[in-house]
JSON list of C-alpha atoms in Angstrom, two decimals:
[
{"chain": "A", "resi": 1, "resn": "GLU", "atom": "CA", "xyz": [74.35, -40.29, 173.03]},
{"chain": "A", "resi": 2, "resn": "THR", "atom": "CA", "xyz": [75.72, -38.21, 170.19]},
{"chain": "A", "resi": 3, "resn": "GLY", "atom": "CA", "xyz": [73.32, -35.46, 169.01]},
{"chain": "A", "resi": 4, "resn": "VAL", "atom": "CA", "xyz": [72.89, -34.24, 165.36]},
{"chain": "A", "resi": 5, "resn": "THR", "atom": "CA", "xyz": [76.07, -32.87, 163.83]},
{"chain": "A", "resi": 6, "resn": "GLN", "atom": "CA", "xyz": [76.62, -30.86, 160.71]},
{"chain": "A", "resi": 7, "resn": "SER", "atom": "CA", "xyz": [79.45, -29.93, 158.54]},
{"chain": "A", "resi": 8, "resn": "PRO", "atom": "CA", "xyz": [80.98, -27.54, 157.60]},
{"chain": "A", "resi": 9, "resn": "THR", "atom": "CA", "xyz": [80.00, -24.80, 160.02]},
{"chain": "A", "resi": 10, "resn": "HIS", "atom": "CA", "xyz": [80.28, -21.99, 157.40]},
{"chain": "A", "resi": 11, "resn": "LEU", "atom": "CA", "xyz": [80.81, -22.04, 153.79]},
{"chain": "A", "resi": 12, "resn": "ILE", "atom": "CA", "xyz": [81.32, -19.31, 151.09]},
{"chain": "A", "resi": 13, "resn": "LYS", "atom": "CA", "xyz": [80.53, -20.08, 147.47]},
{"chain": "A", "resi": 14, "resn": "THR", "atom": "CA", "xyz": [80.18, -18.11, 144.28]},
{"chain": "A", "resi": 15, "resn": "ARG", "atom": "CA", "xyz": [76.94, -17.95, 142.10]},
{"chain": "A", "resi": 16, "resn": "GLY", "atom": "CA", "xyz": [76.75, -20.95, 139.80]},
{"chain": "A", "resi": 17, "resn": "GLN", "atom": "CA", "xyz": [78.89, -23.24, 141.85]},
{"chain": "A", "resi": 18, "resn": "GLN", "atom": "CA", "xyz": [77.73, -26.53, 143.52]},
{"chain": "A", "resi": 19, "resn": "VAL", "atom": "CA", "xyz": [77.82, -27.29, 147.34]},
{"chain": "A", "resi": 20, "resn": "THR", "atom": "CA", "xyz": [77.40, -30.26, 149.55]},
{"chain": "A", "resi": 21, "resn": "LEU", "atom": "CA", "xyz": [76.33, -30.12, 153.09]},
{"chain": "A", "resi": 22, "resn": "ARG", "atom": "CA", "xyz": [76.59, -33.11, 155.49]},
{"chain": "A", "resi": 23, "resn": "CYS", "atom": "CA", "xyz": [74.58, -34.27, 158.46]},
{"chain": "A", "resi": 24, "resn": "SER", "atom": "CA", "xyz": [74.98, -37.08, 160.95]},
{"chain": "A", "resi": 25, "resn": "SER", "atom": "CA", "xyz": [71.79, -38.03, 162.57]},
{"chain": "A", "resi": 26, "resn": "GLN", "atom": "CA", "xyz": [71.22, -38.79, 166.11]},
{"chain": "A", "resi": 27, "resn": "SER", "atom": "CA", "xyz": [71.94, -42.42, 167.13]},
{"chain": "A", "resi": 28, "resn": "GLY", "atom": "CA", "xyz": [68.88, -44.70, 166.48]},
{"chain": "A", "resi": 29, "resn": "HIS", "atom": "CA", "xyz": [67.25, -42.09, 164.32]},
{"chain": "A", "resi": 30, "resn": "ASN", "atom": "CA", "xyz": [66.32, -43.29, 160.87]},
{"chain": "A", "resi": 31, "resn": "THR", "atom": "CA", "xyz": [64.71, -40.13, 159.56]},
{"chain": "A", "resi": 32, "resn": "VAL", "atom": "CA", "xyz": [66.48, -37.02, 158.48]},
{"chain": "A", "resi": 33, "resn": "SER", "atom": "CA", "xyz": [64.88, -33.64, 157.36]},
{"chain": "A", "resi": 34, "resn": "TRP", "atom": "CA", "xyz": [66.53, -30.64, 155.82]},
{"chain": "A", "resi": 35, "resn": "TYR", "atom": "CA", "xyz": [65.45, -27.11, 156.17]},
{"chain": "A", "resi": 36, "resn": "GLN", "atom": "CA", "xyz": [66.52, -23.67, 154.80]},
{"chain": "A", "resi": 37, "resn": "GLN", "atom": "CA", "xyz": [66.36, -20.72, 157.05]},
{"chain": "A", "resi": 38, "resn": "ALA", "atom": "CA", "xyz": [66.86, -17.20, 155.50]},
{"chain": "A", "resi": 39, "resn": "LEU", "atom": "CA", "xyz": [67.70, -14.24, 157.81]},
{"chain": "A", "resi": 40, "resn": "GLY", "atom": "CA", "xyz": [64.71, -13.16, 159.81]},
{"chain": "A", "resi": 41, "resn": "GLN", "atom": "CA", "xyz": [62.58, -16.01, 158.69]},
{"chain": "A", "resi": 42, "resn": "GLY", "atom": "CA", "xyz": [61.53, -19.48, 160.08]},
{"chain": "A", "resi": 43, "resn": "PRO", "atom": "CA", "xyz": [62.85, -22.63, 158.71]},
{"chain": "A", "resi": 44, "resn": "GLN", "atom": "CA", "xyz": [61.50, -23.80, 155.37]},
{"chain": "A", "resi": 45, "resn": "PHE", "atom": "CA", "xyz": [61.21, -27.50, 154.84]},
{"chain": "A", "resi": 46, "resn": "ILE", "atom": "CA", "xyz": [63.26, -28.84, 151.94]},
{"chain": "A", "resi": 47, "resn": "PHE", "atom": "CA", "xyz": [62.84, -32.54, 151.98]},
{"chain": "A", "resi": 48, "resn": "GLN", "atom": "CA", "xyz": [62.96, -35.52, 154.25]},
{"chain": "A", "resi": 49, "resn": "TYR", "atom": "CA", "xyz": [64.63, -38.94, 153.91]},
{"chain": "A", "resi": 50, "resn": "TYR", "atom": "CA", "xyz": [63.55, -42.17, 155.44]},
{"chain": "A", "resi": 51, "resn": "ARG", "atom": "CA", "xyz": [65.61, -45.44, 154.93]},
{"chain": "A", "resi": 52, "resn": "GLU", "atom": "CA", "xyz": [67.43, -43.91, 151.95]},
{"chain": "A", "resi": 53, "resn": "GLU", "atom": "CA", "xyz": [64.33, -42.79, 150.14]},
{"chain": "A", "resi": 54, "resn": "GLU", "atom": "CA", "xyz": [62.94, -39.27, 149.74]},
{"chain": "A", "resi": 55, "resn": "ASN", "atom": "CA", "xyz": [59.92, -39.18, 151.87]},
{"chain": "A", "resi": 56, "resn": "GLY", "atom": "CA", "xyz": [58.33, -35.77, 151.33]},
{"chain": "A", "resi": 57, "resn": "ARG", "atom": "CA", "xyz": [59.48, -32.49, 149.66]},
{"chain": "A", "resi": 58, "resn": "GLY", "atom": "CA", "xyz": [58.75, -28.88, 150.17]},
{"chain": "A", "resi": 59, "resn": "ASN", "atom": "CA", "xyz": [58.57, -26.18, 147.35]},
{"chain": "A", "resi": 60, "resn": "PHE", "atom": "CA", "xyz": [62.21, -26.25, 146.38]},
{"chain": "A", "resi": 61, "resn": "PRO", "atom": "CA", "xyz": [63.51, -26.75, 142.86]},
{"chain": "A", "resi": 62, "resn": "PRO", "atom": "CA", "xyz": [65.11, -29.97, 141.57]},
{"chain": "A", "resi": 63, "resn": "ARG", "atom": "CA", "xyz": [68.55, -28.38, 141.88]},
{"chain": "A", "resi": 64, "resn": "PHE", "atom": "CA", "xyz": [68.15, -29.03, 145.61]},
{"chain": "A", "resi": 65, "resn": "SER", "atom": "CA", "xyz": [68.82, -32.72, 146.03]},
{"chain": "A", "resi": 66, "resn": "GLY", "atom": "CA", "xyz": [69.68, -35.19, 148.78]},
{"chain": "A", "resi": 67, "resn": "LEU", "atom": "CA", "xyz": [70.94, -38.58, 149.78]},
{"chain": "A", "resi": 68, "resn": "GLN", "atom": "CA", "xyz": [70.72, -40.68, 152.90]},
{"chain": "A", "resi": 69, "resn": "PHE", "atom": "CA", "xyz": [73.26, -43.45, 153.55]},
{"chain": "A", "resi": 70, "resn": "PRO", "atom": "CA", "xyz": [72.78, -46.83, 155.23]},
{"chain": "A", "resi": 71, "resn": "ASN", "atom": "CA", "xyz": [74.04, -45.38, 158.50]},
{"chain": "A", "resi": 72, "resn": "TYR", "atom": "CA", "xyz": [71.35, -42.79, 158.19]},
{"chain": "A", "resi": 73, "resn": "SER", "atom": "CA", "xyz": [73.68, -39.92, 157.62]},
{"chain": "A", "resi": 74, "resn": "SER", "atom": "CA", "xyz": [72.61, -37.50, 154.92]},
{"chain": "A", "resi": 75, "resn": "GLU", "atom": "CA", "xyz": [73.84, -34.95, 152.42]},
{"chain": "A", "resi": 76, "resn": "LEU", "atom": "CA", "xyz": [72.13, -31.90, 150.87]},
{"chain": "A", "resi": 77, "resn": "ASN", "atom": "CA", "xyz": [73.43, -30.95, 147.49]},
{"chain": "A", "resi": 78, "resn": "VAL", "atom": "CA", "xyz": [72.55, -27.66, 145.81]},
{"chain": "A", "resi": 79, "resn": "ASN", "atom": "CA", "xyz": [73.51, -27.10, 142.11]},
{"chain": "A", "resi": 80, "resn": "ALA", "atom": "CA", "xyz": [73.84, -23.74, 140.29]},
{"chain": "A", "resi": 81, "resn": "LEU", "atom": "CA", "xyz": [73.93, -21.73, 143.40]},
{"chain": "A", "resi": 82, "resn": "GLU", "atom": "CA", "xyz": [71.91, -18.48, 143.36]},
{"chain": "A", "resi": 83, "resn": "LEU", "atom": "CA", "xyz": [72.32, -15.44, 145.61]},
{"chain": "A", "resi": 84, "resn": "ASP", "atom": "CA", "xyz": [69.08, -16.24, 147.42]},
{"chain": "A", "resi": 85, "resn": "ASP", "atom": "CA", "xyz": [70.42, -19.53, 148.43]},
{"chain": "A", "resi": 86, "resn": "SER", "atom": "CA", "xyz": [72.42, -17.73, 151.14]},
{"chain": "A", "resi": 87, "resn": "ALA", "atom": "CA", "xyz": [70.88, -19.01, 154.37]},
{"chain": "A", "resi": 88, "resn": "LEU", "atom": "CA", "xyz": [71.38, -21.17, 157.35]},
{"chain": "A", "resi": 89, "resn": "TYR", "atom": "CA", "xyz": [70.80, -24.92, 156.52]},
{"chain": "A", "resi": 90, "resn": "LEU", "atom": "CA", "xyz": [69.49, -27.05, 159.17]},
{"chain": "A", "resi": 91, "resn": "CYS", "atom": "CA", "xyz": [69.26, -30.78, 159.46]},
{"chain": "A", "resi": 92, "resn": "ALA", "atom": "CA", "xyz": [66.90, -32.56, 161.90]},
{"chain": "A", "resi": 93, "resn": "SER", "atom": "CA", "xyz": [66.64, -36.21, 162.73]},
{"chain": "A", "resi": 94, "resn": "SER", "atom": "CA", "xyz": [63.87, -38.20, 164.32]},
{"chain": "A", "resi": 95, "resn": "PRO", "atom": "CA", "xyz": [63.32, -41.76, 165.33]},
{"chain": "A", "resi": 96, "resn": "GLN", "atom": "CA", "xyz": [60.63, -42.74, 162.92]},
{"chain": "A", "resi": 97, "resn": "THR", "atom": "CA", "xyz": [58.18, -41.36, 160.31]},
{"chain": "A", "resi": 98, "resn": "SER", "atom": "CA", "xyz": [54.99, -42.43, 161.96]},
{"chain": "A", "resi": 99, "resn": "GLY", "atom": "CA", "xyz": [53.54, -40.48, 164.84]},
{"chain": "A", "resi": 100, "resn": "TYR", "atom": "CA", "xyz": [54.37, -37.09, 166.15]},
{"chain": "A", "resi": 101, "resn": "ASN", "atom": "CA", "xyz": [57.99, -37.45, 166.96]},
{"chain": "A", "resi": 102, "resn": "GLU", "atom": "CA", "xyz": [60.28, -34.64, 168.15]},
{"chain": "A", "resi": 103, "resn": "GLN", "atom": "CA", "xyz": [62.71, -33.49, 165.41]},
{"chain": "A", "resi": 104, "resn": "PHE", "atom": "CA", "xyz": [66.25, -33.07, 166.94]},
{"chain": "A", "resi": 105, "resn": "PHE", "atom": "CA", "xyz": [68.10, -30.19, 165.03]},
{"chain": "A", "resi": 106, "resn": "GLY", "atom": "CA", "xyz": [71.82, -29.76, 164.36]},
{"chain": "A", "resi": 107, "resn": "PRO", "atom": "CA", "xyz": [73.71, -26.57, 164.76]},
{"chain": "A", "resi": 108, "resn": "GLY", "atom": "CA", "xyz": [73.38, -25.69, 161.08]},
{"chain": "A", "resi": 109, "resn": "THR", "atom": "CA", "xyz": [75.62, -24.80, 158.19]},
{"chain": "A", "resi": 110, "resn": "ARG", "atom": "CA", "xyz": [75.75, -21.07, 157.18]},
{"chain": "A", "resi": 111, "resn": "LEU", "atom": "CA", "xyz": [76.01, -20.75, 153.45]},
{"chain": "A", "resi": 112, "resn": "THR", "atom": "CA", "xyz": [77.07, -17.47, 151.86]},
{"chain": "A", "resi": 113, "resn": "VAL", "atom": "CA", "xyz": [76.71, -17.22, 148.04]},
{"chain": "A", "resi": 114, "resn": "LEU", "atom": "CA", "xyz": [78.52, -14.21, 146.51]},
{"chain": "B", "resi": 1, "resn": "SER", "atom": "CA", "xyz": [49.62, -26.94, 154.00]},
{"chain": "B", "resi": 2, "resn": "GLN", "atom": "CA", "xyz": [49.73, -25.28, 157.30]},
{"chain": "B", "resi": 3, "resn": "GLU", "atom": "CA", "xyz": [50.55, -21.61, 157.72]},
{"chain": "B", "resi": 4, "resn": "LEU", "atom": "CA", "xyz": [51.47, -20.38, 161.22]},
{"chain": "B", "resi": 5, "resn": "GLU", "atom": "CA", "xyz": [51.47, -16.77, 162.36]},
{"chain": "B", "resi": 6, "resn": "GLN", "atom": "CA", "xyz": [53.30, -15.79, 165.38]},
{"chain": "B", "resi": 7, "resn": "SER", "atom": "CA", "xyz": [52.82, -12.64, 167.61]},
{"chain": "B", "resi": 8, "resn": "PRO", "atom": "CA", "xyz": [54.45, -10.53, 168.54]},
{"chain": "B", "resi": 9, "resn": "GLN", "atom": "CA", "xyz": [57.29, -10.38, 166.13]},
{"chain": "B", "resi": 10, "resn": "SER", "atom": "CA", "xyz": [59.60, -9.04, 168.81]},
{"chain": "B", "resi": 11, "resn": "LEU", "atom": "CA", "xyz": [59.36, -8.48, 172.47]},
{"chain": "B", "resi": 12, "resn": "ILE", "atom": "CA", "xyz": [61.52, -6.63, 174.94]},
{"chain": "B", "resi": 13, "resn": "VAL", "atom": "CA", "xyz": [60.82, -7.54, 178.49]},
{"chain": "B", "resi": 14, "resn": "GLN", "atom": "CA", "xyz": [62.37, -6.41, 181.85]},
{"chain": "B", "resi": 15, "resn": "GLU", "atom": "CA", "xyz": [63.96, -9.22, 183.68]},
{"chain": "B", "resi": 16, "resn": "GLY", "atom": "CA", "xyz": [61.63, -10.98, 186.17]},
{"chain": "B", "resi": 17, "resn": "LYS", "atom": "CA", "xyz": [58.42, -10.06, 184.19]},
{"chain": "B", "resi": 18, "resn": "ASN", "atom": "CA", "xyz": [56.14, -12.39, 182.59]},
{"chain": "B", "resi": 19, "resn": "LEU", "atom": "CA", "xyz": [55.34, -12.73, 178.91]},
{"chain": "B", "resi": 20, "resn": "THR", "atom": "CA", "xyz": [53.37, -14.55, 176.40]},
{"chain": "B", "resi": 21, "resn": "ILE", "atom": "CA", "xyz": [53.90, -15.47, 172.74]},
{"chain": "B", "resi": 22, "resn": "ASN", "atom": "CA", "xyz": [51.11, -16.60, 170.46]},
{"chain": "B", "resi": 23, "resn": "CYS", "atom": "CA", "xyz": [50.99, -18.94, 167.50]},
{"chain": "B", "resi": 24, "resn": "THR", "atom": "CA", "xyz": [47.89, -19.11, 165.29]},
{"chain": "B", "resi": 25, "resn": "SER", "atom": "CA", "xyz": [47.12, -21.44, 162.63]},
{"chain": "B", "resi": 26, "resn": "SER", "atom": "CA", "xyz": [44.72, -21.27, 159.68]},
{"chain": "B", "resi": 27, "resn": "LYS", "atom": "CA", "xyz": [43.85, -24.85, 160.04]},
{"chain": "B", "resi": 28, "resn": "THR", "atom": "CA", "xyz": [43.41, -27.47, 162.77]},
{"chain": "B", "resi": 29, "resn": "LEU", "atom": "CA", "xyz": [46.66, -28.30, 164.35]},
{"chain": "B", "resi": 30, "resn": "TYR", "atom": "CA", "xyz": [47.47, -31.95, 164.62]},
{"chain": "B", "resi": 31, "resn": "GLY", "atom": "CA", "xyz": [50.53, -31.41, 166.60]},
{"chain": "B", "resi": 32, "resn": "LEU", "atom": "CA", "xyz": [52.38, -28.17, 167.65]},
{"chain": "B", "resi": 33, "resn": "TYR", "atom": "CA", "xyz": [55.90, -27.78, 168.54]},
{"chain": "B", "resi": 34, "resn": "TRP", "atom": "CA", "xyz": [57.82, -25.12, 170.29]},
{"chain": "B", "resi": 35, "resn": "TYR", "atom": "CA", "xyz": [61.50, -24.56, 169.69]},
{"chain": "B", "resi": 36, "resn": "LYS", "atom": "CA", "xyz": [63.96, -21.98, 170.88]},
{"chain": "B", "resi": 37, "resn": "GLN", "atom": "CA", "xyz": [66.88, -20.73, 168.72]},
{"chain": "B", "resi": 38, "resn": "LYS", "atom": "CA", "xyz": [69.89, -18.71, 169.60]},
{"chain": "B", "resi": 39, "resn": "TYR", "atom": "CA", "xyz": [70.77, -16.33, 166.90]},
{"chain": "B", "resi": 40, "resn": "GLY", "atom": "CA", "xyz": [72.40, -18.23, 164.01]},
{"chain": "B", "resi": 41, "resn": "GLU", "atom": "CA", "xyz": [72.31, -21.60, 165.71]},
{"chain": "B", "resi": 42, "resn": "GLY", "atom": "CA", "xyz": [70.19, -24.78, 165.70]},
{"chain": "B", "resi": 43, "resn": "LEU", "atom": "CA", "xyz": [66.81, -25.14, 167.26]},
{"chain": "B", "resi": 44, "resn": "ILE", "atom": "CA", "xyz": [66.22, -26.50, 170.82]},
{"chain": "B", "resi": 45, "resn": "PHE", "atom": "CA", "xyz": [63.07, -28.40, 171.50]},
{"chain": "B", "resi": 46, "resn": "LEU", "atom": "CA", "xyz": [60.99, -26.98, 174.21]},
{"chain": "B", "resi": 47, "resn": "MET", "atom": "CA", "xyz": [57.49, -28.82, 174.14]},
{"chain": "B", "resi": 48, "resn": "MET", "atom": "CA", "xyz": [55.04, -30.62, 171.91]},
{"chain": "B", "resi": 49, "resn": "LEU", "atom": "CA", "xyz": [51.24, -30.47, 172.18]},
{"chain": "B", "resi": 50, "resn": "GLN", "atom": "CA", "xyz": [48.73, -32.68, 170.53]},
{"chain": "B", "resi": 51, "resn": "LYS", "atom": "CA", "xyz": [45.39, -32.54, 172.22]},
{"chain": "B", "resi": 52, "resn": "GLY", "atom": "CA", "xyz": [42.96, -29.72, 172.41]},
{"chain": "B", "resi": 53, "resn": "GLY", "atom": "CA", "xyz": [43.21, -28.11, 175.94]},
{"chain": "B", "resi": 54, "resn": "GLU", "atom": "CA", "xyz": [46.62, -29.61, 176.64]},
{"chain": "B", "resi": 55, "resn": "GLU", "atom": "CA", "xyz": [49.12, -27.84, 178.71]},
{"chain": "B", "resi": 56, "resn": "LYS", "atom": "CA", "xyz": [52.68, -28.55, 179.39]},
{"chain": "B", "resi": 57, "resn": "SER", "atom": "CA", "xyz": [55.23, -26.97, 181.66]},
{"chain": "B", "resi": 58, "resn": "HIS", "atom": "CA", "xyz": [59.02, -27.12, 181.89]},
{"chain": "B", "resi": 59, "resn": "GLU", "atom": "CA", "xyz": [60.85, -25.03, 184.53]},
{"chain": "B", "resi": 60, "resn": "LYS", "atom": "CA", "xyz": [59.34, -21.48, 183.99]},
{"chain": "B", "resi": 61, "resn": "ILE", "atom": "CA", "xyz": [57.80, -22.11, 180.54]},
{"chain": "B", "resi": 62, "resn": "THR", "atom": "CA", "xyz": [54.28, -23.21, 180.01]},
{"chain": "B", "resi": 63, "resn": "ALA", "atom": "CA", "xyz": [52.58, -24.01, 176.61]},
{"chain": "B", "resi": 64, "resn": "LYS", "atom": "CA", "xyz": [49.12, -24.48, 175.89]},
{"chain": "B", "resi": 65, "resn": "LEU", "atom": "CA", "xyz": [46.99, -25.66, 172.86]},
{"chain": "B", "resi": 66, "resn": "ASP", "atom": "CA", "xyz": [43.31, -24.28, 172.66]},
{"chain": "B", "resi": 67, "resn": "GLU", "atom": "CA", "xyz": [40.49, -26.58, 172.60]},
{"chain": "B", "resi": 68, "resn": "LYS", "atom": "CA", "xyz": [39.86, -25.84, 168.89]},
{"chain": "B", "resi": 69, "resn": "LYS", "atom": "CA", "xyz": [43.48, -26.67, 168.17]},
{"chain": "B", "resi": 70, "resn": "GLN", "atom": "CA", "xyz": [44.12, -23.61, 166.09]},
{"chain": "B", "resi": 71, "resn": "GLN", "atom": "CA", "xyz": [46.02, -21.45, 168.59]},
{"chain": "B", "resi": 72, "resn": "SER", "atom": "CA", "xyz": [48.90, -22.17, 171.03]},
{"chain": "B", "resi": 73, "resn": "SER", "atom": "CA", "xyz": [50.49, -19.84, 173.55]},
{"chain": "B", "resi": 74, "resn": "LEU", "atom": "CA", "xyz": [53.88, -19.99, 175.36]},
{"chain": "B", "resi": 75, "resn": "HIS", "atom": "CA", "xyz": [54.04, -18.28, 178.60]},
{"chain": "B", "resi": 76, "resn": "ILE", "atom": "CA", "xyz": [57.33, -17.48, 180.50]},
{"chain": "B", "resi": 77, "resn": "THR", "atom": "CA", "xyz": [57.15, -16.63, 184.16]},
{"chain": "B", "resi": 78, "resn": "ALA", "atom": "CA", "xyz": [59.67, -14.47, 185.87]},
{"chain": "B", "resi": 79, "resn": "SER", "atom": "CA", "xyz": [61.98, -14.04, 182.78]},
{"chain": "B", "resi": 80, "resn": "GLN", "atom": "CA", "xyz": [65.64, -14.37, 182.94]},
{"chain": "B", "resi": 81, "resn": "PRO", "atom": "CA", "xyz": [68.42, -13.44, 180.56]},
{"chain": "B", "resi": 82, "resn": "SER", "atom": "CA", "xyz": [68.85, -17.16, 179.58]},
{"chain": "B", "resi": 83, "resn": "HIS", "atom": "CA", "xyz": [65.27, -16.92, 178.06]},
{"chain": "B", "resi": 84, "resn": "ALA", "atom": "CA", "xyz": [66.50, -14.50, 175.37]},
{"chain": "B", "resi": 85, "resn": "GLY", "atom": "CA", "xyz": [66.52, -15.90, 171.81]},
{"chain": "B", "resi": 86, "resn": "ILE", "atom": "CA", "xyz": [64.05, -16.65, 169.03]},
{"chain": "B", "resi": 87, "resn": "TYR", "atom": "CA", "xyz": [60.93, -18.78, 169.69]},
{"chain": "B", "resi": 88, "resn": "LEU", "atom": "CA", "xyz": [59.51, -20.67, 166.90]},
{"chain": "B", "resi": 89, "resn": "CYS", "atom": "CA", "xyz": [56.32, -22.68, 166.64]},
{"chain": "B", "resi": 90, "resn": "GLY", "atom": "CA", "xyz": [56.02, -25.54, 164.11]},
{"chain": "B", "resi": 91, "resn": "ALA", "atom": "CA", "xyz": [53.46, -28.00, 162.99]},
{"chain": "B", "resi": 92, "resn": "PRO", "atom": "CA", "xyz": [53.28, -31.03, 160.71]},
{"chain": "B", "resi": 93, "resn": "ARG", "atom": "CA", "xyz": [52.83, -29.71, 157.04]},
{"chain": "B", "resi": 94, "resn": "TRP", "atom": "CA", "xyz": [49.92, -31.99, 156.20]},
{"chain": "B", "resi": 95, "resn": "GLY", "atom": "CA", "xyz": [48.50, -32.97, 159.55]},
{"chain": "B", "resi": 96, "resn": "GLY", "atom": "CA", "xyz": [50.18, -36.44, 159.57]},
{"chain": "B", "resi": 97, "resn": "GLY", "atom": "CA", "xyz": [53.26, -37.22, 161.88]},
{"chain": "B", "resi": 98, "resn": "ALA", "atom": "CA", "xyz": [55.40, -38.05, 158.94]},
{"chain": "B", "resi": 99, "resn": "ASP", "atom": "CA", "xyz": [56.92, -35.31, 156.67]},
{"chain": "B", "resi": 100, "resn": "GLY", "atom": "CA", "xyz": [58.43, -32.04, 157.61]},
{"chain": "B", "resi": 101, "resn": "LEU", "atom": "CA", "xyz": [57.28, -29.06, 159.86]},
{"chain": "B", "resi": 102, "resn": "THR", "atom": "CA", "xyz": [56.03, -25.72, 158.86]},
{"chain": "B", "resi": 103, "resn": "PHE", "atom": "CA", "xyz": [57.27, -22.87, 161.09]},
{"chain": "B", "resi": 104, "resn": "GLY", "atom": "CA", "xyz": [56.11, -19.55, 161.92]},
{"chain": "B", "resi": 105, "resn": "LYS", "atom": "CA", "xyz": [58.53, -16.64, 161.42]},
{"chain": "B", "resi": 106, "resn": "GLY", "atom": "CA", "xyz": [59.55, -16.56, 165.01]},
{"chain": "B", "resi": 107, "resn": "THR", "atom": "CA", "xyz": [59.35, -14.11, 168.08]},
{"chain": "B", "resi": 108, "resn": "HIS", "atom": "CA", "xyz": [62.53, -12.42, 168.88]},
{"chain": "B", "resi": 109, "resn": "LEU", "atom": "CA", "xyz": [62.75, -12.21, 172.78]},
{"chain": "B", "resi": 110, "resn": "ILE", "atom": "CA", "xyz": [65.03, -9.66, 174.38]},
{"chain": "B", "resi": 111, "resn": "ILE", "atom": "CA", "xyz": [65.40, -9.59, 178.15]},
{"chain": "B", "resi": 112, "resn": "GLN", "atom": "CA", "xyz": [66.53, -6.22, 179.73]},
{"chain": "B", "resi": 113, "resn": "PRO", "atom": "CA", "xyz": [68.47, -6.43, 182.98]}
]
């Protein structure tokens, strides 16, 4: 069974640029959540996708957007990058949206905005 | 939404000693997750608690959820260097199973040989 994978591992961008981060969910999981973790903080929920639809959103501006594909993999897109967007971006998959299911996390993508 | 406070923020413990980490919520917890994170890496699931008074153990780690479902503790017995890392508690944002998790800021655990 393949776990959650994310790409790229590290990324450096400059302010104002756009970035796309990718996540492959664990086999059999149809729900993907994205989190932003700033240094020294806990992860902050960005949004969740279930069957290709956004299913919940945290307190992030519209320049943070996402997609989920039929194979349940997902992308996180961030436009007009700001210095404060520098963080570890984590993706988590879970088998369904109902009930209290464990979320399986990927290794993360470290984004640095200069 | 949920807000979780963890204590202590950091902890230095001599190898072999026991330790406890606490997670307190401002609202009733409908589920409480414990994760461990190595610095700069992804989160590793440890345990999930749902019922008031519930207690779960795995190897040398025990987690409890109090009867009022507003506080959880994580206890490590006879700590080892492999226990070092950041421990995070998380809970469903709105009390339901769907949607994302709210996390505490984490407890940094250092094990001294």
